[in-house]
């Protein structure tokens, strides 16, 4: 249960962390947020936050696009997040939600000359997509928002209306998730996760110029695949019909972790179920995020003193 939040410069009881209906971010979506996970390792009696600094570096970069002037840097945000988690005393897996936002209580759409604030709260969290043995995925009838409209490179709050349209359309049609295409018809990503496929033993993922979020899990997967599995990832445009010919595919992201895709537009992939490369990537990923792999322990920030 959430009991605390960092809000307007201090840690307060969660009930006191409230924004006005007049706040700029509430009306115009002028905020950037993050989604970070912390994993409880029972053997180590430790809560590890995965790639904490990298998440805050991305938040700070997104805030720059929204012309924010934040009083905290990524290191300070990381420190106070660890402090918040310590005070919450969680001994379970946790999701961390920071938000940098335009706080003024005014009418007027713009980005400049506004007051920028930062807040963060945390909540115990399980799976984001329930179906872990092969999600049923469709191609969305919606298109991904373009970099020249609302940049997907930053986690801009208002841009997630696009993600919500994609996710709801998929679920109301009986699917677990959707893959969304760019306006030019090439694959971008999932509603709130990056996409990989396996063809001919190679990992393939859309490039950072495909209107994707530059995912931290995506980068983690590419590194682990290269270092630990000897698999290079090809970053290139992907056509829609290539998806139907993939041997395996999976989504990745902080929330979805590694979620295998079982079918796309009702066409089963490979042998159906979880493919062998996806399984190896997933096993490796879970070992690393839980702090069980010494070599990658530097990615796991311990919450409690050792
Ligand atoms: N794409 C989108 C649109 C997302 O919202 C997310 C979740 N943050 C991702 C990809 C995955 O990014 P990450 O691995 O950094 O969580």
PDB file of C-alpha atoms and ligand atoms in Angstrom:
ATOM      1  CA  UNK A   1       0.000   0.000   0.000  1.00  0.00           C
ATOM      2  CA  UNK A   2       1.165   3.522  -0.747  1.00  0.00           C
ATOM      3  CA  UNK A   3       1.413   5.735   2.331  1.00  0.00           C
ATOM      4  CA  UNK A   4       3.852   8.458   1.261  1.00  0.00           C
ATOM      5  CA  UNK A   5       4.821  10.637  -1.713  1.00  0.00           C
ATOM      6  CA  UNK A   6       7.476  13.195  -2.515  1.00  0.00           C
ATOM      7  CA  UNK A   7       5.440  16.286  -3.385  1.00  0.00           C
ATOM      8  CA  UNK A   8       6.304  19.995  -3.650  1.00  0.00           C
ATOM      9  CA  UNK A   9       9.728  19.584  -2.114  1.00  0.00           C
ATOM     10  CA  UNK A  10       9.127  17.119   0.709  1.00  0.00           C
ATOM     11  CA  UNK A  11       7.943  13.651   1.647  1.00  0.00           C
ATOM     12  CA  UNK A  12       4.305  13.879   2.786  1.00  0.00           C
ATOM     13  CA  UNK A  13       1.449  11.444   3.577  1.00  0.00           C
ATOM     14  CA  UNK A  14      -0.042  10.335   0.232  1.00  0.00           C
ATOM     15  CA  UNK A  15      -3.392  11.992   1.050  1.00  0.00           C
ATOM     16  CA  UNK A  16      -1.677  15.370   1.121  1.00  0.00           C
ATOM     17  CA  UNK A  17      -0.140  14.937  -2.348  1.00  0.00           C
ATOM     18  CA  UNK A  18      -2.979  16.470  -4.355  1.00  0.00           C
ATOM     19  CA  UNK A  19      -3.071  18.597  -7.496  1.00  0.00           C
ATOM     20  CA  UNK A  20      -5.715  21.211  -8.214  1.00  0.00           C
ATOM     21  CA  UNK A  21      -8.237  20.711 -11.021  1.00  0.00           C
ATOM     22  CA  UNK A  22      -6.725  23.976 -12.298  1.00  0.00           C
ATOM     23  CA  UNK A  23      -3.181  22.549 -12.656  1.00  0.00           C
ATOM     24  CA  UNK A  24      -1.694  22.958 -16.137  1.00  0.00           C
ATOM     25  CA  UNK A  25      -0.684  19.270 -16.367  1.00  0.00           C
ATOM     26  CA  UNK A  26      -4.207  18.110 -15.509  1.00  0.00           C
ATOM     27  CA  UNK A  27      -5.725  20.181 -18.298  1.00  0.00           C
ATOM     28  CA  UNK A  28      -3.076  19.939 -21.012  1.00  0.00           C
ATOM     29  CA  UNK A  29      -1.013  16.812 -20.246  1.00  0.00           C
ATOM     30  CA  UNK A  30       2.117  18.941 -19.861  1.00  0.00           C
ATOM     31  CA  UNK A  31       4.189  16.529 -17.823  1.00  0.00           C
ATOM     32  CA  UNK A  32       6.810  13.837 -18.314  1.00  0.00           C
ATOM     33  CA  UNK A  33       6.737  10.715 -16.223  1.00  0.00           C
ATOM     34  CA  UNK A  34       8.709   7.548 -15.631  1.00  0.00           C
ATOM     35  CA  UNK A  35       7.936   3.960 -14.742  1.00  0.00           C
ATOM     36  CA  UNK A  36      10.606   2.247 -12.679  1.00  0.00           C
ATOM     37  CA  UNK A  37      10.565  -1.142 -11.014  1.00  0.00           C
ATOM     38  CA  UNK A  38      12.152  -2.315  -7.787  1.00  0.00           C
ATOM     39  CA  UNK A  39      12.503  -6.056  -7.116  1.00  0.00           C
ATOM     40  CA  UNK A  40      12.490  -7.653  -3.680  1.00  0.00           C
ATOM     41  CA  UNK A  41      15.256 -10.240  -3.344  1.00  0.00           C
ATOM     42  CA  UNK A  42      14.303 -12.425  -0.368  1.00  0.00           C
ATOM     43  CA  UNK A  43      17.701 -14.190  -0.223  1.00  0.00           C
ATOM     44  CA  UNK A  44      19.523 -10.855  -0.043  1.00  0.00           C
ATOM     45  CA  UNK A  45      16.814  -9.267   2.160  1.00  0.00           C
ATOM     46  CA  UNK A  46      17.131  -6.358  -0.210  1.00  0.00           C
ATOM     47  CA  UNK A  47      14.967  -4.229  -2.509  1.00  0.00           C
ATOM     48  CA  UNK A  48      16.812  -3.442  -5.749  1.00  0.00           C
ATOM     49  CA  UNK A  49      15.739  -0.580  -8.034  1.00  0.00           C
ATOM     50  CA  UNK A  50      16.565  -1.429 -11.629  1.00  0.00           C
ATOM     51  CA  UNK A  51      18.543   1.166 -13.624  1.00  0.00           C
ATOM     52  CA  UNK A  52      17.320   4.013 -11.447  1.00  0.00           C
ATOM     53  CA  UNK A  53      19.739   6.682 -12.723  1.00  0.00           C
ATOM     54  CA  UNK A  54      19.007   5.856 -16.379  1.00  0.00           C
ATOM     55  CA  UNK A  55      15.292   6.354 -15.810  1.00  0.00           C
ATOM     56  CA  UNK A  56      15.886   9.746 -14.253  1.00  0.00           C
ATOM     57  CA  UNK A  57      18.314  10.742 -16.990  1.00  0.00           C
ATOM     58  CA  UNK A  58      15.531  10.023 -19.484  1.00  0.00           C
ATOM     59  CA  UNK A  59      13.043  12.015 -17.403  1.00  0.00           C
ATOM     60  CA  UNK A  60      15.414  14.984 -17.364  1.00  0.00           C
ATOM     61  CA  UNK A  61      15.849  14.751 -21.158  1.00  0.00           C
ATOM     62  CA  UNK A  62      12.081  14.601 -21.678  1.00  0.00           C
ATOM     63  CA  UNK A  63      11.657  17.565 -19.345  1.00  0.00           C
ATOM     64  CA  UNK A  64      14.075  19.495 -21.558  1.00  0.00           C
ATOM     65  CA  UNK A  65      11.799  18.938 -24.579  1.00  0.00           C
ATOM     66  CA  UNK A  66       8.945  20.392 -22.520  1.00  0.00           C
ATOM     67  CA  UNK A  67      11.235  23.328 -21.633  1.00  0.00           C
ATOM     68  CA  UNK A  68      11.124  22.570 -17.949  1.00  0.00           C
ATOM     69  CA  UNK A  69      13.477  23.952 -15.386  1.00  0.00           C
ATOM     70  CA  UNK A  70      13.682  21.436 -12.587  1.00  0.00           C
ATOM     71  CA  UNK A  71      15.393  22.202  -9.319  1.00  0.00           C
ATOM     72  CA  UNK A  72      16.613  18.594  -8.962  1.00  0.00           C
ATOM     73  CA  UNK A  73      19.019  16.664 -11.170  1.00  0.00           C
ATOM     74  CA  UNK A  74      18.858  12.925 -11.943  1.00  0.00           C
ATOM     75  CA  UNK A  75      21.155  11.995  -9.052  1.00  0.00           C
ATOM     76  CA  UNK A  76      19.074  13.972  -6.540  1.00  0.00           C
ATOM     77  CA  UNK A  77      15.844  12.429  -7.849  1.00  0.00           C
ATOM     78  CA  UNK A  78      17.403   8.968  -7.487  1.00  0.00           C
ATOM     79  CA  UNK A  79      18.484   9.687  -3.907  1.00  0.00           C
ATOM     80  CA  UNK A  80      15.113  10.920  -2.799  1.00  0.00           C
ATOM     81  CA  UNK A  81      13.399   7.953  -4.473  1.00  0.00           C
ATOM     82  CA  UNK A  82      15.597   5.593  -2.456  1.00  0.00           C
ATOM     83  CA  UNK A  83      14.750   7.600   0.666  1.00  0.00           C
ATOM     84  CA  UNK A  84      11.020   7.365  -0.114  1.00  0.00           C
ATOM     85  CA  UNK A  85      11.244   3.591  -0.641  1.00  0.00           C
ATOM     86  CA  UNK A  86      13.172   3.197   2.628  1.00  0.00           C
ATOM     87  CA  UNK A  87      10.530   5.160   4.509  1.00  0.00           C
ATOM     88  CA  UNK A  88       7.762   3.068   2.923  1.00  0.00           C
ATOM     89  CA  UNK A  89       9.644  -0.035   4.089  1.00  0.00           C
ATOM     90  CA  UNK A  90       8.484  -2.228   1.184  1.00  0.00           C
ATOM     91  CA  UNK A  91       9.516  -5.897   1.200  1.00  0.00           C
ATOM     92  CA  UNK A  92       7.854  -6.757  -2.109  1.00  0.00           C
ATOM     93  CA  UNK A  93       8.160  -5.841  -5.813  1.00  0.00           C
ATOM     94  CA  UNK A  94       7.320  -2.200  -6.354  1.00  0.00           C
ATOM     95  CA  UNK A  95       6.485   0.157  -9.205  1.00  0.00           C
ATOM     96  CA  UNK A  96       7.798   3.718  -8.924  1.00  0.00           C
ATOM     97  CA  UNK A  97       6.019   6.591 -10.646  1.00  0.00           C
ATOM     98  CA  UNK A  98       7.848   9.935 -10.890  1.00  0.00           C
ATOM     99  CA  UNK A  99       6.250  12.899 -12.675  1.00  0.00           C
ATOM    100  CA  UNK A 100       7.694  16.271 -13.644  1.00  0.00           C
ATOM    101  CA  UNK A 101       4.875  18.661 -14.457  1.00  0.00           C
ATOM    102  CA  UNK A 102       3.673  22.160 -15.207  1.00  0.00           C
ATOM    103  CA  UNK A 103       2.039  23.199 -11.965  1.00  0.00           C
ATOM    104  CA  UNK A 104       0.552  26.655 -12.638  1.00  0.00           C
ATOM    105  CA  UNK A 105      -3.163  27.064 -12.111  1.00  0.00           C
ATOM    106  CA  UNK A 106      -3.863  29.086 -15.240  1.00  0.00           C
ATOM    107  CA  UNK A 107      -5.624  28.936 -18.587  1.00  0.00           C
ATOM    108  CA  UNK A 108      -3.253  29.036 -21.573  1.00  0.00           C
ATOM    109  CA  UNK A 109      -1.510  26.354 -23.621  1.00  0.00           C
ATOM    110  CA  UNK A 110       2.234  26.893 -23.732  1.00  0.00           C
ATOM    111  CA  UNK A 111       5.422  25.490 -22.249  1.00  0.00           C
ATOM    112  CA  UNK A 112       7.479  28.549 -21.354  1.00  0.00           C
ATOM    113  CA  UNK A 113       7.358  30.733 -18.241  1.00  0.00           C
ATOM    114  CA  UNK A 114       5.574  28.169 -16.121  1.00  0.00           C
ATOM    115  CA  UNK A 115       6.340  26.619 -12.724  1.00  0.00           C
ATOM    116  CA  UNK A 116       7.786  23.120 -12.985  1.00  0.00           C
ATOM    117  CA  UNK A 117       7.417  20.649 -10.133  1.00  0.00           C
ATOM    118  CA  UNK A 118       8.498  17.096  -9.474  1.00  0.00           C
ATOM    119  CA  UNK A 119       6.722  14.370  -7.524  1.00  0.00           C
ATOM    120  CA  UNK A 120       7.097  10.628  -7.029  1.00  0.00           C
ATOM    121  CA  UNK A 121       5.117   7.820  -5.420  1.00  0.00           C
ATOM    122  CA  UNK A 122       5.489   4.042  -5.286  1.00  0.00           C
ATOM    123  CA  UNK A 123       3.108   1.098  -5.196  1.00  0.00           C
ATOM    124  CA  UNK A 124       3.483  -2.704  -4.780  1.00  0.00           C
ATOM    125  CA  UNK A 125       3.048  -4.160  -8.263  1.00  0.00           C
ATOM    126  CA  UNK A 126       2.749  -7.508 -10.067  1.00  0.00           C
ATOM    127  CA  UNK A 127       2.437  -8.321 -13.778  1.00  0.00           C
ATOM    128  CA  UNK A 128       1.375  -5.684 -16.320  1.00  0.00           C
ATOM    129  CA  UNK A 129       0.135  -8.207 -18.904  1.00  0.00           C
ATOM    130  CA  UNK A 130      -1.442 -11.251 -17.265  1.00  0.00           C
ATOM    131  CA  UNK A 131      -0.880 -13.652 -20.141  1.00  0.00           C
ATOM    132  CA  UNK A 132       2.793 -14.644 -19.822  1.00  0.00           C
ATOM    133  CA  UNK A 133       2.792 -17.780 -22.018  1.00  0.00           C
ATOM    134  CA  UNK A 134       2.137 -16.056 -25.332  1.00  0.00           C
ATOM    135  CA  UNK A 135       0.097 -12.859 -25.534  1.00  0.00           C
ATOM    136  CA  UNK A 136      -2.604 -12.482 -28.207  1.00  0.00           C
ATOM    137  CA  UNK A 137      -1.596  -9.410 -30.165  1.00  0.00           C
ATOM    138  CA  UNK A 138      -3.132  -7.456 -33.054  1.00  0.00           C
ATOM    139  CA  UNK A 139      -1.931  -4.655 -35.300  1.00  0.00           C
ATOM    140  CA  UNK A 140      -3.612  -1.504 -34.048  1.00  0.00           C
ATOM    141  CA  UNK A 141      -5.882   0.473 -36.331  1.00  0.00           C
ATOM    142  CA  UNK A 142      -4.404   3.549 -34.637  1.00  0.00           C
ATOM    143  CA  UNK A 143      -1.037   5.011 -35.681  1.00  0.00           C
ATOM    144  CA  UNK A 144       1.838   6.030 -33.383  1.00  0.00           C
ATOM    145  CA  UNK A 145       2.151   9.728 -32.631  1.00  0.00           C
ATOM    146  CA  UNK A 146       4.990  11.205 -34.660  1.00  0.00           C
ATOM    147  CA  UNK A 147       8.164  12.866 -33.346  1.00  0.00           C
ATOM    148  CA  UNK A 148       7.092  16.074 -35.072  1.00  0.00           C
ATOM    149  CA  UNK A 149       3.687  16.019 -33.358  1.00  0.00           C
ATOM    150  CA  UNK A 150       4.164  14.753 -29.795  1.00  0.00           C
ATOM    151  CA  UNK A 151       7.667  13.268 -29.408  1.00  0.00           C
ATOM    152  CA  UNK A 152       7.420   9.622 -28.253  1.00  0.00           C
ATOM    153  CA  UNK A 153      11.108   9.803 -27.241  1.00  0.00           C
ATOM    154  CA  UNK A 154      10.089  11.427 -23.953  1.00  0.00           C
ATOM    155  CA  UNK A 155       7.370   9.970 -21.753  1.00  0.00           C
ATOM    156  CA  UNK A 156       5.057  12.951 -22.261  1.00  0.00           C
ATOM    157  CA  UNK A 157       1.899  12.539 -20.178  1.00  0.00           C
ATOM    158  CA  UNK A 158      -0.523  13.811 -22.840  1.00  0.00           C
ATOM    159  CA  UNK A 159       0.961  11.497 -25.480  1.00  0.00           C
ATOM    160  CA  UNK A 160      -0.326   8.498 -23.566  1.00  0.00           C
ATOM    161  CA  UNK A 161      -3.815   9.173 -24.923  1.00  0.00           C
ATOM    162  CA  UNK A 162      -2.351   7.526 -28.049  1.00  0.00           C
ATOM    163  CA  UNK A 163      -1.276   4.506 -25.970  1.00  0.00           C
ATOM    164  CA  UNK A 164      -4.687   4.356 -24.283  1.00  0.00           C
ATOM    165  CA  UNK A 165      -6.516   4.367 -27.636  1.00  0.00           C
ATOM    166  CA  UNK A 166      -4.272   1.523 -28.842  1.00  0.00           C
ATOM    167  CA  UNK A 167      -4.629  -0.588 -25.698  1.00  0.00           C
ATOM    168  CA  UNK A 168      -8.393  -0.168 -25.368  1.00  0.00           C
ATOM    169  CA  UNK A 169      -9.018  -0.922 -29.051  1.00  0.00           C
ATOM    170  CA  UNK A 170      -6.949  -4.124 -28.675  1.00  0.00           C
ATOM    171  CA  UNK A 171      -8.635  -5.282 -25.470  1.00  0.00           C
ATOM    172  CA  UNK A 172     -12.186  -4.529 -26.593  1.00  0.00           C
ATOM    173  CA  UNK A 173     -11.438  -6.677 -29.636  1.00  0.00           C
ATOM    174  CA  UNK A 174     -10.321  -9.586 -27.446  1.00  0.00           C
ATOM    175  CA  UNK A 175      -6.529  -9.138 -27.678  1.00  0.00           C
ATOM    176  CA  UNK A 176      -4.045  -8.678 -24.840  1.00  0.00           C
ATOM    177  CA  UNK A 177      -1.992  -6.003 -26.584  1.00  0.00           C
ATOM    178  CA  UNK A 178      -1.354  -4.319 -29.929  1.00  0.00           C
ATOM    179  CA  UNK A 179       1.589  -3.479 -32.132  1.00  0.00           C
ATOM    180  CA  UNK A 180       1.290   0.014 -33.531  1.00  0.00           C
ATOM    181  CA  UNK A 181       2.545   1.200 -36.912  1.00  0.00           C
ATOM    182  CA  UNK A 182       4.007   4.566 -37.832  1.00  0.00           C
ATOM    183  CA  UNK A 183       2.180   6.828 -40.265  1.00  0.00           C
ATOM    184  CA  UNK A 184       4.435   5.332 -42.997  1.00  0.00           C
ATOM    185  CA  UNK A 185       3.185   1.806 -42.182  1.00  0.00           C
ATOM    186  CA  UNK A 186       6.297   0.402 -40.496  1.00  0.00           C
ATOM    187  CA  UNK A 187       6.315  -1.190 -37.056  1.00  0.00           C
ATOM    188  CA  UNK A 188       6.898   1.176 -34.142  1.00  0.00           C
ATOM    189  CA  UNK A 189       6.244  -0.606 -30.813  1.00  0.00           C
ATOM    190  CA  UNK A 190       3.497  -1.776 -28.439  1.00  0.00           C
ATOM    191  CA  UNK A 191       1.110   0.572 -26.636  1.00  0.00           C
ATOM    192  CA  UNK A 192       3.613   1.037 -23.787  1.00  0.00           C
ATOM    193  CA  UNK A 193       6.460  -1.354 -24.565  1.00  0.00           C
ATOM    194  CA  UNK A 194       9.152  -1.978 -27.146  1.00  0.00           C
ATOM    195  CA  UNK A 195       9.004  -4.800 -29.670  1.00  0.00           C
ATOM    196  CA  UNK A 196      11.493  -7.471 -30.750  1.00  0.00           C
ATOM    197  CA  UNK A 197      11.115 -10.344 -33.189  1.00  0.00           C
ATOM    198  CA  UNK A 198      13.315 -13.301 -34.016  1.00  0.00           C
ATOM    199  CA  UNK A 199      13.804 -14.290 -37.661  1.00  0.00           C
ATOM    200  CA  UNK A 200      16.409 -16.805 -38.747  1.00  0.00           C
ATOM    201  CA  UNK A 201      18.071 -16.768 -35.309  1.00  0.00           C
ATOM    202  CA  UNK A 202      18.497 -12.962 -35.342  1.00  0.00           C
ATOM    203  CA  UNK A 203      16.952 -10.434 -32.998  1.00  0.00           C
ATOM    204  CA  UNK A 204      15.346  -7.558 -34.890  1.00  0.00           C
ATOM    205  CA  UNK A 205      13.853  -4.378 -33.429  1.00  0.00           C
ATOM    206  CA  UNK A 206      12.717  -1.045 -34.926  1.00  0.00           C
ATOM    207  CA  UNK A 207      15.336   1.751 -34.756  1.00  0.00           C
ATOM    208  CA  UNK A 208      15.170   4.733 -32.381  1.00  0.00           C
ATOM    209  CA  UNK A 209      13.909   6.837 -35.298  1.00  0.00           C
ATOM    210  CA  UNK A 210      10.721   4.724 -35.596  1.00  0.00           C
ATOM    211  CA  UNK A 211       8.740   6.891 -33.123  1.00  0.00           C
ATOM    212  CA  UNK A 212       9.526   4.547 -30.262  1.00  0.00           C
ATOM    213  CA  UNK A 213      10.352   5.357 -26.694  1.00  0.00           C
ATOM    214  CA  UNK A 214      14.078   4.714 -26.328  1.00  0.00           C
ATOM    215  CA  UNK A 215      13.406   1.947 -23.841  1.00  0.00           C
ATOM    216  CA  UNK A 216      15.790   1.089 -21.037  1.00  0.00           C
ATOM    217  CA  UNK A 217      14.642  -2.541 -21.175  1.00  0.00           C
ATOM    218  CA  UNK A 218      15.195  -2.526 -24.950  1.00  0.00           C
ATOM    219  CA  UNK A 219      18.767  -1.405 -24.415  1.00  0.00           C
ATOM    220  CA  UNK A 220      19.187  -3.927 -21.584  1.00  0.00           C
ATOM    221  CA  UNK A 221      17.904  -6.763 -23.811  1.00  0.00           C
ATOM    222  CA  UNK A 222      20.266  -5.833 -26.651  1.00  0.00           C
ATOM    223  CA  UNK A 223      23.224  -5.751 -24.274  1.00  0.00           C
ATOM    224  CA  UNK A 224      22.373  -9.012 -22.511  1.00  0.00           C
ATOM    225  CA  UNK A 225      21.667 -10.778 -25.826  1.00  0.00           C
ATOM    226  CA  UNK A 226      25.061  -9.720 -27.170  1.00  0.00           C
ATOM    227  CA  UNK A 227      27.105 -10.313 -24.016  1.00  0.00           C
ATOM    228  CA  UNK A 228      25.444 -13.417 -22.639  1.00  0.00           C
ATOM    229  CA  UNK A 229      23.823 -15.147 -25.631  1.00  0.00           C
ATOM    230  CA  UNK A 230      26.176 -14.039 -28.412  1.00  0.00           C
ATOM    231  CA  UNK A 231      23.198 -12.612 -30.310  1.00  0.00           C
ATOM    232  CA  UNK A 232      23.477  -9.270 -32.092  1.00  0.00           C
ATOM    233  CA  UNK A 233      20.309  -7.215 -32.549  1.00  0.00           C
ATOM    234  CA  UNK A 234      19.571  -5.686 -35.941  1.00  0.00           C
ATOM    235  CA  UNK A 235      17.889  -2.291 -35.619  1.00  0.00           C
ATOM    236  CA  UNK A 236      15.924  -1.697 -38.796  1.00  0.00           C
ATOM    237  CA  UNK A 237      12.494  -0.926 -40.217  1.00  0.00           C
ATOM    238  CA  UNK A 238      10.033  -3.812 -39.966  1.00  0.00           C
ATOM    239  CA  UNK A 239       7.186  -4.382 -42.447  1.00  0.00           C
ATOM    240  CA  UNK A 240       3.792  -5.539 -41.226  1.00  0.00           C
ATOM    241  CA  UNK A 241       3.867  -8.886 -43.031  1.00  0.00           C
ATOM    242  CA  UNK A 242       7.292  -9.714 -41.588  1.00  0.00           C
ATOM    243  CA  UNK A 243       5.482  -9.992 -38.274  1.00  0.00           C
ATOM    244  CA  UNK A 244       3.436 -12.892 -39.601  1.00  0.00           C
ATOM    245  CA  UNK A 245       6.631 -14.705 -40.622  1.00  0.00           C
ATOM    246  CA  UNK A 246       8.530 -14.208 -37.378  1.00  0.00           C
ATOM    247  CA  UNK A 247       9.761 -17.314 -35.551  1.00  0.00           C
ATOM    248  CA  UNK A 248       9.322 -15.570 -32.205  1.00  0.00           C
ATOM    249  CA  UNK A 249       8.416 -12.146 -30.887  1.00  0.00           C
ATOM    250  CA  UNK A 250       8.217 -10.430 -27.521  1.00  0.00           C
ATOM    251  CA  UNK A 251       7.435  -7.110 -25.903  1.00  0.00           C
ATOM    252  CA  UNK A 252       9.823  -5.578 -23.428  1.00  0.00           C
ATOM    253  CA  UNK A 253       9.555  -2.726 -20.988  1.00  0.00           C
ATOM    254  CA  UNK A 254       9.794  -1.918 -17.323  1.00  0.00           C
ATOM    255  CA  UNK A 255       6.109  -2.716 -16.846  1.00  0.00           C
ATOM    256  CA  UNK A 256       5.717  -5.703 -19.187  1.00  0.00           C
ATOM    257  CA  UNK A 257       9.242  -6.976 -18.445  1.00  0.00           C
ATOM    258  CA  UNK A 258       9.736  -9.647 -21.156  1.00  0.00           C
ATOM    259  CA  UNK A 259       6.310 -10.696 -22.412  1.00  0.00           C
ATOM    260  CA  UNK A 260       6.309 -13.391 -25.122  1.00  0.00           C
ATOM    261  CA  UNK A 261       3.910 -12.906 -28.044  1.00  0.00           C
ATOM    262  CA  UNK A 262       1.971 -16.049 -28.988  1.00  0.00           C
ATOM    263  CA  UNK A 263       0.080 -14.767 -32.021  1.00  0.00           C
ATOM    264  CA  UNK A 264      -0.273 -11.667 -34.175  1.00  0.00           C
ATOM    265  CA  UNK A 265      -3.610 -10.986 -35.890  1.00  0.00           C
ATOM    266  CA  UNK A 266      -4.651 -14.554 -34.914  1.00  0.00           C
ATOM    267  CA  UNK A 267      -1.641 -16.100 -36.688  1.00  0.00           C
ATOM    268  CA  UNK A 268       0.384 -18.219 -34.226  1.00  0.00           C
ATOM    269  CA  UNK A 269       4.123 -17.472 -34.209  1.00  0.00           C
ATOM    270  CA  UNK A 270       6.654 -20.290 -34.559  1.00  0.00           C
ATOM    271  CA  UNK A 271       5.404 -23.295 -32.633  1.00  0.00           C
ATOM    272  CA  UNK A 272       3.082 -21.091 -30.501  1.00  0.00           C
ATOM    273  CA  UNK A 273       3.844 -20.503 -26.825  1.00  0.00           C
ATOM    274  CA  UNK A 274       7.217 -19.176 -25.694  1.00  0.00           C
ATOM    275  CA  UNK A 275      10.072 -19.476 -28.223  1.00  0.00           C
ATOM    276  CA  UNK A 276      13.552 -20.683 -27.185  1.00  0.00           C
ATOM    277  CA  UNK A 277      15.366 -17.360 -27.657  1.00  0.00           C
ATOM    278  CA  UNK A 278      12.581 -15.431 -25.916  1.00  0.00           C
ATOM    279  CA  UNK A 279      12.787 -17.878 -23.021  1.00  0.00           C
ATOM    280  CA  UNK A 280      16.541 -17.388 -22.666  1.00  0.00           C
ATOM    281  CA  UNK A 281      16.235 -13.604 -22.824  1.00  0.00           C
ATOM    282  CA  UNK A 282      13.450 -13.664 -20.241  1.00  0.00           C
ATOM    283  CA  UNK A 283      15.296 -15.945 -17.803  1.00  0.00           C
ATOM    284  CA  UNK A 284      18.404 -13.827 -18.083  1.00  0.00           C
ATOM    285  CA  UNK A 285      16.440 -10.607 -17.594  1.00  0.00           C
ATOM    286  CA  UNK A 286      14.695 -11.800 -14.438  1.00  0.00           C
ATOM    287  CA  UNK A 287      17.977 -12.973 -12.935  1.00  0.00           C
ATOM    288  CA  UNK A 288      19.564  -9.595 -13.630  1.00  0.00           C
ATOM    289  CA  UNK A 289      16.723  -7.345 -12.371  1.00  0.00           C
ATOM    290  CA  UNK A 290      16.436  -9.303  -9.117  1.00  0.00           C
ATOM    291  CA  UNK A 291      20.119  -8.681  -8.402  1.00  0.00           C
ATOM    292  CA  UNK A 292      21.061 -12.353  -8.744  1.00  0.00           C
ATOM    293  CA  UNK A 293      23.713 -11.774 -11.417  1.00  0.00           C
ATOM    294  CA  UNK A 294      26.855 -10.305  -9.863  1.00  0.00           C
ATOM    295  CA  UNK A 295      28.117  -8.978 -13.209  1.00  0.00           C
ATOM    296  CA  UNK A 296      25.091  -6.696 -13.576  1.00  0.00           C
ATOM    297  CA  UNK A 297      24.548  -5.841  -9.895  1.00  0.00           C
ATOM    298  CA  UNK A 298      25.667  -2.260 -10.657  1.00  0.00           C
ATOM    299  CA  UNK A 299      22.295  -1.806 -12.417  1.00  0.00           C
ATOM    300  CA  UNK A 300      20.473  -2.618  -9.173  1.00  0.00           C
ATOM    301  CA  UNK A 301      20.377   0.191  -6.613  1.00  0.00           C
ATOM    302  CA  UNK A 302      19.896  -1.248  -3.093  1.00  0.00           C
ATOM    303  CA  UNK A 303      17.241   0.521  -1.030  1.00  0.00           C
ATOM    304  CA  UNK A 304      18.262  -0.745   2.402  1.00  0.00           C
ATOM    305  CA  UNK A 305      21.693  -0.287   3.926  1.00  0.00           C
ATOM    306  CA  UNK A 306      23.909  -3.351   3.667  1.00  0.00           C
TER     307      UNK A 306
HETATM  308  N1  LIG B   1       7.466   2.315 -25.167  1.00  0.00           N
HETATM  309  C1  LIG B   1       6.539   3.027 -24.488  1.00  0.00           C
HETATM  310  C2  LIG B   1       5.556   3.841 -25.249  1.00  0.00           C
HETATM  311  C3  LIG B   1       6.522   2.967 -23.084  1.00  0.00           C
HETATM  312  O1  LIG B   1       5.619   3.683 -22.402  1.00  0.00           O
HETATM  313  C4  LIG B   1       7.453   2.159 -22.403  1.00  0.00           C
HETATM  314  C5  LIG B   1       7.415   2.053 -20.899  1.00  0.00           C
HETATM  315  N2  LIG B   1       8.176   3.024 -20.283  1.00  0.00           N
HETATM  316  C6  LIG B   1       8.407   1.456 -23.157  1.00  0.00           C
HETATM  317  C7  LIG B   1       8.373   1.554 -24.539  1.00  0.00           C
HETATM  318  C8  LIG B   1       9.474   0.639 -22.491  1.00  0.00           C
HETATM  319  O2  LIG B   1      10.435   1.494 -21.939  1.00  0.00           O
HETATM  320  P1  LIG B   1      11.310   1.042 -20.682  1.00  0.00           P
HETATM  321  O3  LIG B   1      11.958  -0.231 -21.056  1.00  0.00           O
HETATM  322  O4  LIG B   1      12.298   2.142 -20.524  1.00  0.00           O
HETATM  323  O5  LIG B   1      10.393   0.902 -19.540  1.00  0.00           O
END
